[in-house]
Amino acid sequence: MRRLTLIIIFFLISACSKSDRGELVGVKTNKFFPNKPQGMVLIPSGSYTMGPSNPNAALDQNPTLKTVSVKAFYMDETEITNSEYRQFVNWVRDSVVRHELAKAAYFKIGEDITEDDPLWEFMPLYNRADDGEEKSAYQLYLEENGLGILDIENKSTYKLNWKNKIAWERSDYLDANYAAVLEGGIGPDLLEDYEGFFIPADSTPNGLRAFKTKRINYAFREFDIEKNKWSEYQSLEIYPDTTVWYKDFEYSYNEPMHNDYFWHDAYADYPVVGVSWEQAKAFANWRTFYKNQHNRKQRRNIQLDSRYRLPTEAEWEYAARGGIERAEYPWGGPYTYDDKGCFLANFKPERGDYAADQILYTAEAESYWPNDYGLYNMSGNVAEWTDSNYEKGANDFVAGLNPNVEGSENNNKKVVRGGSWKDVSHYLKVSTRDYEYQNKKRSYIGFRTVQSYLGEDVGFQENPNKIF
């Protein structure tokens, strides 16, 4: 009886300690405030009539009009620039080199590598407990299951060491083994013959040694929602194809653009070109990873950022219109020049006359006036990849809510929008559709990224749609 009384008292005390008073109060969470990503603008949720303002069956490939609704999202103010894409290239380049140095340090022949060895600086990191620190349950699990410091290939256990800088200049090389990894050949203490990362100076146009761009490969995978599983890792060369300045224009002298456009600081703020749809997707994947990695390092107890991606065709057209229904161009009017006769975009106004707008090739990404959403060059400068597959007459069958035509193995054509510096005005219209194969690289196609907005963007504004 005494035991039963104690049990009843215990449960009464437990019940009294509950703060929810037995009510449905939900799980306690922190208030979420979305942060606007650097260099992006918010495109609010809304609806619009997708399709040409003045349907012309002879020119428009999608003459059917369709009213669609689009969820709010963030979009880059400008096309991705050479400078921004170089950040991606440099990060991948550094990670590839660090991986090779880590393997060289790990598999070094002879006595076990010590902290006095120069390659020790690039040993892969394993999240071990510090001296005197109690090991976590997960660390004990790793060691118990053979996933400890002897498993360099286990990517979930090991991570590259980014603490120390890479010595790129030959005069700064740490030792002969380090030189062998970067230059190629066999080091005095290394197990294998290394390929090296540089092209000799006597084999480059400018007489300077250059990094082997074919070695700058980014490995990534995506989650297939329909199949409910991750795709296989794909490794992709991500350096832009600078030869597009030759390939796209036969019998034309474009050598300066080939030599300087991507890497020279004079073009840092110009839109990157020579990237395929696949490379643009890789960039978006890296940008998501890079941001979330930073958040983890800051030990912020927050949920991961929504992923960066290419816009769907419907999102792109909605953003390009700038909130102006039935707009023919992003600036709203039907003309490509203002009341002073100045062109409003970078394009080819007349046959063979690329310079009538005073710009021969591309212009800086933040050129001309932005549209009413604050987006630059949604028409002209460079055409832009979208995430959508190209299907003629897509408006006849896509959904009215966030419409999109997803990729398939039988169709590798991707929708390209906006027109470019080498196109006539028709391709600058916000409704004009064009396409390119997803693996093709052009001197006139670039891209910009978007990020889905979490929640709704109504804030405390009065609902304009209320009926009473």
Short mmCIF file of C-alpha atoms in Angstrom, two decimals:
data_model
loop_
_atom_site.label_atom_id
_atom_site.label_comp_id
_atom_site.label_asym_id
_atom_site.label_seq_id
_atom_site.Cartn_x
_atom_site.Cartn_y
_atom_site.Cartn_z
CA MET A 1 0.00 0.00 0.00
CA ARG A 2 2.85 2.35 0.92
CA ARG A 3 4.55 1.54 -2.42
CA LEU A 4 1.34 2.28 -4.35
CA THR A 5 1.03 5.64 -2.59
CA LEU A 6 4.60 6.57 -3.59
CA ILE A 7 3.92 5.68 -7.23
CA ILE A 8 0.77 7.83 -7.28
CA ILE A 9 2.64 10.76 -5.72
CA PHE A 10 5.44 10.37 -8.31
CA PHE A 11 3.01 10.55 -11.23
CA LEU A 12 1.22 13.53 -9.69
CA ILE A 13 4.52 15.39 -9.34
CA SER A 14 5.46 14.48 -12.95
CA ALA A 15 2.12 15.72 -14.22
CA CYS A 16 2.44 18.99 -12.30
CA SER A 17 5.89 19.57 -13.77
CA LYS A 18 4.47 19.66 -17.31
CA SER A 19 4.30 23.22 -18.59
CA ASP A 20 1.75 22.51 -21.33
CA ARG A 21 -1.06 21.84 -18.83
CA GLY A 22 -2.15 18.98 -21.03
CA GLU A 23 -2.88 21.28 -23.94
CA LEU A 24 -1.75 21.00 -27.55
CA VAL A 25 1.03 23.61 -27.70
CA GLY A 26 3.28 22.27 -30.45
CA VAL A 27 7.01 21.62 -30.38
CA LYS A 28 9.05 24.52 -29.06
CA THR A 29 11.10 26.10 -31.85
CA ASN A 30 13.03 29.27 -32.50
CA LYS A 31 11.36 31.96 -34.58
CA PHE A 32 12.67 31.70 -38.14
CA PHE A 33 13.74 34.88 -39.90
CA PRO A 34 14.95 34.33 -43.47
CA ASN A 35 18.21 36.03 -44.42
CA LYS A 36 18.42 37.50 -47.89
CA PRO A 37 21.39 35.83 -49.63
CA GLN A 38 24.25 38.05 -50.74
CA GLY A 39 23.61 39.64 -54.13
CA MET A 40 20.03 38.39 -54.43
CA VAL A 41 16.62 40.06 -54.48
CA LEU A 42 13.28 38.68 -53.34
CA ILE A 43 10.78 37.92 -56.07
CA PRO A 44 7.34 37.81 -54.38
CA SER A 45 4.75 35.11 -54.95
CA GLY A 46 2.27 35.95 -57.67
CA SER A 47 0.59 35.00 -60.90
CA TYR A 48 0.98 36.16 -64.48
CA THR A 49 0.03 35.27 -68.02
CA MET A 50 2.84 33.16 -69.42
CA GLY A 51 3.42 33.55 -73.14
CA PRO A 52 3.87 36.28 -75.76
CA SER A 53 2.25 39.69 -75.38
CA ASN A 54 1.69 39.83 -79.14
CA PRO A 55 1.43 36.21 -80.33
CA ASN A 56 3.06 35.65 -83.70
CA ALA A 57 3.00 32.05 -84.86
CA ALA A 58 5.83 32.70 -87.29
CA LEU A 59 8.29 33.63 -84.55
CA ASP A 60 7.00 32.51 -81.16
CA GLN A 61 7.55 28.85 -80.39
CA ASN A 62 5.03 28.83 -77.55
CA PRO A 63 2.10 31.01 -78.70
CA THR A 64 -0.43 29.59 -76.21
CA LEU A 65 -1.19 31.92 -73.30
CA LYS A 66 -1.54 30.41 -69.85
CA THR A 67 -2.11 31.98 -66.44
CA VAL A 68 0.25 30.46 -63.88
CA SER A 69 1.18 31.07 -60.24
CA VAL A 70 4.74 31.07 -58.88
CA LYS A 71 6.01 30.71 -55.30
CA ALA A 72 8.30 33.42 -53.92
CA PHE A 73 12.04 32.98 -54.42
CA TYR A 74 15.33 34.85 -54.28
CA MET A 75 17.18 35.52 -57.54
CA ASP A 76 20.66 36.82 -58.32
CA GLU A 77 20.59 40.51 -59.19
CA THR A 78 22.98 39.85 -62.05
CA GLU A 79 24.26 36.96 -64.11
CA ILE A 80 26.98 34.99 -62.31
CA THR A 81 30.22 36.86 -63.01
CA ASN A 82 33.69 35.63 -63.90
CA SER A 83 34.85 36.64 -60.43
CA GLU A 84 32.11 34.63 -58.72
CA TYR A 85 32.69 31.58 -60.90
CA ARG A 86 36.44 31.84 -60.30
CA GLN A 87 35.74 31.48 -56.58
CA PHE A 88 34.13 28.14 -57.41
CA VAL A 89 36.99 27.09 -59.71
CA ASN A 90 39.65 28.07 -57.16
CA TRP A 91 37.89 26.20 -54.36
CA VAL A 92 37.66 23.03 -56.46
CA ARG A 93 41.28 23.44 -57.61
CA ASP A 94 42.48 23.78 -54.03
CA SER A 95 40.44 20.80 -52.84
CA VAL A 96 41.85 18.58 -55.60
CA VAL A 97 45.42 19.56 -54.71
CA ARG A 98 44.80 19.13 -50.97
CA HIS A 99 43.36 15.69 -51.62
CA GLU A 100 46.51 14.64 -53.49
CA LEU A 101 48.74 16.07 -50.74
CA ALA A 102 46.64 14.29 -48.10
CA LYS A 103 47.05 10.95 -49.88
CA ALA A 104 50.78 11.53 -50.28
CA ALA A 105 51.10 12.26 -46.57
CA TYR A 106 48.98 9.30 -45.58
CA PHE A 107 50.62 6.67 -47.77
CA LYS A 108 54.17 7.94 -47.46
CA ILE A 109 56.79 5.15 -47.54
CA GLY A 110 59.29 4.65 -44.74
CA GLU A 111 58.85 5.41 -41.09
CA ASP A 112 55.52 6.74 -39.94
CA ILE A 113 54.99 10.37 -40.82
CA THR A 114 55.55 12.75 -37.92
CA GLU A 115 54.58 16.33 -37.18
CA ASP A 116 58.07 17.40 -38.24
CA ASP A 117 57.44 16.23 -41.80
CA PRO A 118 56.31 19.05 -44.17
CA LEU A 119 53.50 16.91 -45.58
CA TRP A 120 52.06 16.56 -42.07
CA GLU A 121 50.40 19.95 -42.62
CA PHE A 122 48.09 18.33 -45.16
CA MET A 123 47.19 15.15 -43.28
CA PRO A 124 43.45 14.51 -43.50
CA LEU A 125 41.55 15.51 -40.39
CA TYR A 126 39.67 13.06 -38.25
CA ASN A 127 37.32 14.34 -35.59
CA ARG A 128 39.10 12.73 -32.67
CA ALA A 129 38.78 13.69 -29.01
CA ASP A 130 41.55 15.93 -27.68
CA ASP A 131 43.94 14.64 -25.02
CA GLY A 132 42.10 14.34 -21.75
CA GLU A 133 38.73 14.85 -23.44
CA GLU A 134 36.12 12.14 -23.11
CA LYS A 135 35.24 10.51 -26.43
CA SER A 136 31.72 10.96 -27.70
CA ALA A 137 29.46 8.01 -28.40
CA TYR A 138 29.88 8.58 -32.14
CA GLN A 139 33.69 8.65 -31.90
CA LEU A 140 33.63 5.39 -29.98
CA TYR A 141 31.32 3.91 -32.62
CA LEU A 142 33.69 4.91 -35.44
CA GLU A 143 36.71 3.33 -33.79
CA GLU A 144 34.81 0.20 -32.78
CA ASN A 145 33.71 -0.34 -36.39
CA GLY A 146 37.08 0.25 -38.02
CA LEU A 147 36.22 3.74 -39.23
CA GLY A 148 38.99 5.46 -37.34
CA ILE A 149 42.22 7.07 -38.44
CA LEU A 150 43.18 4.21 -40.78
CA ASP A 151 40.31 4.72 -43.20
CA ILE A 152 41.30 7.64 -45.44
CA GLU A 153 38.80 6.76 -48.16
CA ASN A 154 35.85 7.01 -45.77
CA LYS A 155 34.58 10.47 -46.74
CA SER A 156 32.13 10.65 -43.87
CA THR A 157 34.93 10.16 -41.34
CA TYR A 158 37.74 12.20 -42.86
CA LYS A 159 37.82 15.73 -44.19
CA LEU A 160 40.47 17.73 -45.99
CA ASN A 161 42.78 19.93 -43.98
CA TRP A 162 42.11 23.55 -44.98
CA LYS A 163 44.11 25.11 -42.13
CA ASN A 164 47.35 25.61 -44.05
CA LYS A 165 47.91 27.51 -47.27
CA ILE A 166 49.09 25.77 -50.43
CA ALA A 167 52.52 26.91 -51.61
CA TRP A 168 52.10 27.55 -55.34
CA GLU A 169 55.47 29.14 -56.10
CA ARG A 170 58.31 26.73 -56.74
CA SER A 171 60.60 28.70 -54.44
CA ASP A 172 58.15 28.04 -51.59
CA TYR A 173 57.76 24.27 -52.03
CA LEU A 174 58.04 22.46 -48.70
CA ASP A 175 60.26 19.59 -49.85
CA ALA A 176 60.93 17.24 -52.78
CA ASN A 177 57.87 15.13 -52.01
CA TYR A 178 55.65 18.21 -52.10
CA ALA A 179 57.21 19.23 -55.41
CA ALA A 180 56.54 15.78 -56.88
CA VAL A 181 52.83 16.02 -56.07
CA LEU A 182 52.43 19.46 -57.67
CA GLU A 183 54.86 19.17 -60.59
CA GLY A 184 54.61 15.46 -61.34
CA GLY A 185 57.08 12.63 -61.05
CA ILE A 186 58.37 10.54 -58.18
CA GLY A 187 59.27 11.95 -54.79
CA PRO A 188 62.07 10.42 -52.69
CA ASP A 189 59.61 8.96 -50.16
CA LEU A 190 56.43 8.55 -52.17
CA LEU A 191 54.81 5.38 -53.37
CA GLU A 192 53.54 6.44 -56.79
CA ASP A 193 54.43 8.49 -59.84
CA TYR A 194 52.34 11.66 -59.69
CA GLU A 195 50.71 13.28 -62.70
CA GLY A 196 51.28 16.85 -61.53
CA PHE A 197 49.01 19.85 -61.86
CA PHE A 198 50.89 22.22 -64.17
CA ILE A 199 51.47 22.67 -67.90
CA PRO A 200 55.09 23.72 -68.57
CA ALA A 201 55.69 27.34 -69.53
CA ASP A 202 57.04 26.35 -72.96
CA SER A 203 53.66 24.77 -73.79
CA THR A 204 51.41 27.76 -73.06
CA PRO A 205 50.55 30.75 -75.31
CA ASN A 206 51.80 33.39 -72.85
CA GLY A 207 54.97 31.59 -71.80
CA LEU A 208 53.80 31.06 -68.22
CA ARG A 209 53.13 27.72 -66.59
CA ALA A 210 49.43 27.06 -66.25
CA PHE A 211 47.24 24.81 -64.14
CA LYS A 212 45.85 21.74 -65.91
CA THR A 213 42.21 22.73 -66.12
CA LYS A 214 41.11 19.18 -66.93
CA ARG A 215 42.13 18.22 -63.40
CA ILE A 216 39.69 20.70 -61.86
CA ASN A 217 36.85 18.23 -61.37
CA TYR A 218 33.91 18.65 -59.03
CA ALA A 219 32.19 15.51 -57.74
CA PHE A 220 28.59 15.83 -56.59
CA ARG A 221 25.28 14.04 -56.51
CA GLU A 222 21.62 14.97 -56.18
CA PHE A 223 18.66 13.42 -54.40
CA ASP A 224 16.02 11.96 -56.69
CA ILE A 225 12.70 12.59 -54.94
CA GLU A 226 10.70 10.29 -57.23
CA LYS A 227 13.08 7.36 -56.69
CA ASN A 228 13.69 8.38 -53.06
CA LYS A 229 17.44 7.88 -53.27
CA TRP A 230 20.68 9.67 -54.03
CA SER A 231 22.06 9.62 -57.54
CA GLU A 232 25.51 8.26 -58.26
CA TYR A 233 28.37 10.71 -57.85
CA GLN A 234 29.23 12.46 -61.10
CA SER A 235 32.60 14.07 -61.64
CA LEU A 236 32.55 17.11 -63.90
CA GLU A 237 35.23 19.37 -65.35
CA ILE A 238 34.10 22.80 -64.26
CA TYR A 239 36.59 25.18 -65.89
CA PRO A 240 34.84 27.30 -68.57
CA ASP A 241 35.58 26.46 -72.19
CA THR A 242 37.46 29.54 -73.40
CA THR A 243 37.69 28.11 -76.93
CA VAL A 244 34.02 29.01 -77.47
CA TRP A 245 35.24 32.39 -78.73
CA TYR A 246 36.76 30.47 -81.66
CA LYS A 247 34.11 27.80 -82.10
CA ASP A 248 31.08 30.09 -82.14
CA PHE A 249 32.50 32.46 -84.77
CA GLU A 250 34.41 30.93 -87.66
CA TYR A 251 36.64 33.16 -89.77
CA SER A 252 36.66 35.71 -86.95
CA TYR A 253 39.52 37.13 -84.86
CA ASN A 254 38.58 36.68 -81.20
CA GLU A 255 41.94 35.62 -79.76
CA PRO A 256 42.02 38.37 -77.08
CA MET A 257 38.67 37.17 -75.69
CA HIS A 258 39.90 33.58 -75.68
CA ASN A 259 43.11 34.51 -73.86
CA ASP A 260 41.82 37.02 -71.32
CA TYR A 261 38.06 36.95 -70.80
CA PHE A 262 37.77 34.50 -67.91
CA TRP A 263 40.90 35.09 -65.86
CA HIS A 264 41.87 38.75 -66.40
CA ASP A 265 40.72 41.22 -63.72
CA ALA A 266 39.49 43.58 -66.44
CA TYR A 267 36.62 41.12 -66.98
CA ALA A 268 36.05 40.18 -63.32
CA ASP A 269 32.55 41.68 -63.19
CA TYR A 270 31.46 40.45 -66.62
CA PRO A 271 29.13 37.43 -66.93
CA VAL A 272 30.83 34.06 -67.11
CA VAL A 273 30.30 32.24 -70.42
CA GLY A 274 31.50 28.96 -71.88
CA VAL A 275 29.73 26.96 -69.17
CA SER A 276 27.27 24.17 -69.90
CA TRP A 277 23.95 23.58 -68.16
CA GLU A 278 25.65 20.76 -66.27
CA GLN A 279 28.42 23.08 -65.03
CA ALA A 280 25.84 25.66 -63.96
CA LYS A 281 24.11 22.94 -61.92
CA ALA A 282 27.44 22.00 -60.35
CA PHE A 283 28.02 25.65 -59.37
CA ALA A 284 24.62 25.81 -57.68
CA ASN A 285 25.35 22.57 -55.81
CA TRP A 286 28.71 23.94 -54.59
CA ARG A 287 27.17 27.26 -53.55
CA THR A 288 24.68 25.40 -51.36
CA PHE A 289 27.42 23.25 -49.84
CA TYR A 290 29.73 26.23 -49.29
CA LYS A 291 27.08 28.24 -47.43
CA ASN A 292 25.93 25.36 -45.25
CA GLN A 293 29.53 24.41 -44.46
CA HIS A 294 30.10 27.97 -43.22
CA ASN A 295 27.00 27.77 -41.03
CA ARG A 296 28.23 24.52 -39.50
CA LYS A 297 31.66 26.01 -38.76
CA GLN A 298 29.98 28.91 -36.97
CA ARG A 299 28.17 26.27 -34.87
CA ARG A 300 24.88 27.94 -35.55
CA ASN A 301 21.99 25.89 -34.29
CA ILE A 302 19.94 26.59 -37.37
CA GLN A 303 18.44 24.52 -40.13
CA LEU A 304 20.33 24.26 -43.39
CA ASP A 305 19.77 26.91 -46.02
CA SER A 306 17.43 26.12 -48.87
CA ARG A 307 19.47 24.94 -51.83
CA TYR A 308 20.63 27.18 -54.66
CA ARG A 309 19.49 26.06 -58.10
CA LEU A 310 18.75 27.21 -61.62
CA PRO A 311 15.37 28.93 -62.09
CA THR A 312 12.56 27.12 -63.82
CA GLU A 313 11.41 28.61 -67.10
CA ALA A 314 8.25 29.95 -65.43
CA GLU A 315 10.23 31.55 -62.59
CA TRP A 316 12.61 33.17 -65.05
CA GLU A 317 9.83 34.73 -67.15
CA TYR A 318 7.93 35.87 -64.05
CA ALA A 319 11.06 37.58 -62.67
CA ALA A 320 11.97 39.10 -66.04
CA ARG A 321 8.57 40.79 -66.32
CA GLY A 322 9.28 42.70 -63.11
CA GLY A 323 5.66 42.63 -62.02
CA ILE A 324 4.45 44.28 -65.24
CA GLU A 325 1.65 42.21 -66.75
CA ARG A 326 1.85 41.71 -70.52
CA ALA A 327 5.26 43.38 -70.66
CA GLU A 328 7.14 42.71 -73.87
CA TYR A 329 10.56 43.56 -72.40
CA PRO A 330 11.77 43.77 -68.76
CA TRP A 331 11.48 47.57 -68.85
CA GLY A 332 7.80 47.30 -69.79
CA GLY A 333 7.68 49.15 -73.10
CA PRO A 334 7.60 47.76 -76.64
CA TYR A 335 10.80 49.51 -77.74
CA THR A 336 14.47 48.64 -77.22
CA TYR A 337 15.54 52.27 -76.77
CA ASP A 338 14.47 55.15 -74.54
CA ASP A 339 13.14 58.60 -75.43
CA LYS A 340 16.70 59.83 -75.97
CA GLY A 341 17.46 57.08 -78.47
CA CYS A 342 19.71 55.14 -76.06
CA PHE A 343 19.49 51.35 -76.18
CA LEU A 344 18.11 49.67 -73.06
CA ALA A 345 20.03 46.40 -73.40
CA ASN A 346 23.14 44.84 -74.93
CA PHE A 347 22.16 43.12 -78.18
CA LYS A 348 22.68 43.27 -81.96
CA PRO A 349 20.41 46.08 -83.20
CA GLU A 350 21.17 45.62 -86.88
CA ARG A 351 22.51 42.91 -89.17
CA GLY A 352 26.27 42.73 -88.70
CA ASP A 353 26.27 45.81 -86.44
CA TYR A 354 27.19 44.53 -82.98
CA ALA A 355 28.48 47.92 -81.82
CA ALA A 356 25.42 50.09 -82.46
CA ASP A 357 24.74 49.93 -78.71
CA GLN A 358 28.42 50.90 -78.09
CA ILE A 359 29.26 47.44 -76.71
CA LEU A 360 30.81 44.84 -79.00
CA TYR A 361 30.76 41.71 -76.83
CA THR A 362 29.38 41.33 -73.29
CA ALA A 363 28.94 44.22 -70.86
CA GLU A 364 29.50 44.23 -67.10
CA ALA A 365 26.83 42.21 -65.34
CA GLU A 366 25.48 45.30 -63.58
CA SER A 367 24.88 47.37 -66.71
CA TYR A 368 21.81 49.22 -67.98
CA TRP A 369 18.78 49.91 -65.79
CA PRO A 370 17.36 47.02 -63.71
CA ASN A 371 13.71 46.02 -64.00
CA ASP A 372 11.18 46.76 -61.26
CA TYR A 373 12.35 43.75 -59.23
CA GLY A 374 15.93 45.08 -59.27
CA LEU A 375 17.26 42.50 -61.75
CA TYR A 376 19.92 43.52 -64.27
CA ASN A 377 20.19 42.30 -67.87
CA MET A 378 17.22 39.98 -67.91
CA SER A 379 17.26 40.81 -71.61
CA GLY A 380 20.48 40.84 -73.59
CA ASN A 381 24.14 40.63 -72.54
CA VAL A 382 24.12 36.82 -72.19
CA ALA A 383 21.27 34.37 -72.59
CA GLU A 384 20.61 32.30 -69.47
CA TRP A 385 20.19 28.63 -68.70
CA THR A 386 17.01 27.56 -66.93
CA ASP A 387 16.41 24.26 -65.17
CA SER A 388 13.52 23.31 -67.48
CA ASN A 389 13.57 20.85 -70.34
CA TYR A 390 12.55 22.30 -73.69
CA GLU A 391 9.26 21.03 -75.08
CA LYS A 392 7.53 22.86 -77.92
CA GLY A 393 4.07 23.97 -76.85
CA ALA A 394 4.81 23.35 -73.17
CA ASN A 395 2.10 25.81 -72.12
CA ASP A 396 -0.51 23.38 -73.41
CA PHE A 397 0.21 20.76 -70.75
CA VAL A 398 2.21 22.20 -67.81
CA ALA A 399 0.49 22.78 -64.47
CA GLY A 400 -0.80 26.18 -63.44
CA LEU A 401 1.04 26.03 -60.10
CA ASN A 402 4.82 26.40 -60.27
CA PRO A 403 4.92 24.91 -63.80
CA ASN A 404 8.05 23.10 -64.92
CA VAL A 405 9.09 20.49 -67.46
CA GLU A 406 11.61 18.28 -65.71
CA GLY A 407 14.50 16.51 -67.37
CA SER A 408 14.35 13.09 -68.96
CA GLU A 409 16.86 10.69 -70.48
CA ASN A 410 15.26 11.12 -73.89
CA ASN A 411 15.48 14.91 -73.98
CA ASN A 412 18.65 16.84 -73.22
CA LYS A 413 17.45 20.16 -74.60
CA LYS A 414 17.28 22.90 -71.95
CA VAL A 415 15.34 26.15 -72.18
CA VAL A 416 17.50 29.24 -72.65
CA ARG A 417 15.99 32.67 -72.05
CA GLY A 418 16.76 36.37 -72.42
CA GLY A 419 18.75 36.66 -75.62
CA SER A 420 22.36 37.84 -75.76
CA TRP A 421 24.84 40.35 -77.10
CA LYS A 422 24.86 38.58 -80.49
CA ASP A 423 21.06 38.26 -80.85
CA VAL A 424 18.45 40.47 -82.51
CA SER A 425 15.72 42.12 -80.44
CA HIS A 426 13.16 39.32 -80.85
CA TYR A 427 15.19 37.06 -78.55
CA LEU A 428 15.23 39.77 -75.86
CA LYS A 429 11.47 39.56 -75.31
CA VAL A 430 10.54 38.11 -71.92
CA SER A 431 8.36 35.44 -73.55
CA THR A 432 10.73 34.29 -76.32
CA ARG A 433 11.85 30.70 -75.88
CA ASP A 434 15.06 29.18 -77.15
CA TYR A 435 17.02 26.05 -76.29
CA GLU A 436 20.48 24.53 -76.21
CA TYR A 437 21.76 21.04 -75.47
CA GLN A 438 22.72 20.66 -71.83
CA ASN A 439 26.36 19.75 -72.52
CA LYS A 440 26.98 22.61 -74.96
CA LYS A 441 29.05 25.65 -74.04
CA ARG A 442 28.62 28.99 -75.76
CA SER A 443 30.22 32.43 -75.71
CA TYR A 444 26.77 33.95 -75.33
CA ILE A 445 25.14 31.76 -72.65
CA GLY A 446 25.58 32.30 -68.91
CA PHE A 447 23.29 31.79 -65.92
CA ARG A 448 22.05 33.08 -62.61
CA THR A 449 20.80 31.12 -59.61
CA VAL A 450 17.72 31.23 -57.39
CA GLN A 451 16.81 30.04 -53.92
CA SER A 452 13.30 29.13 -52.82
CA TYR A 453 11.81 31.45 -50.19
CA LEU A 454 10.75 29.57 -47.05
CA GLY A 455 7.30 30.55 -45.86
CA GLU A 456 5.32 33.35 -47.49
CA ASP A 457 6.49 36.90 -48.07
CA VAL A 458 3.28 38.73 -47.08
CA GLY A 459 4.74 40.13 -43.84
CA PHE A 460 2.32 42.57 -42.22
CA GLN A 461 0.98 43.98 -45.45
CA GLU A 462 -2.75 44.26 -45.91
CA ASN A 463 -4.09 41.42 -48.02
CA PRO A 464 -4.94 42.97 -51.42
CA ASN A 465 -7.13 39.97 -52.29
CA LYS A 466 -9.59 40.14 -49.38
CA ILE A 467 -13.23 40.31 -50.46
CA PHE A 468 -14.84 41.88 -47.38
#
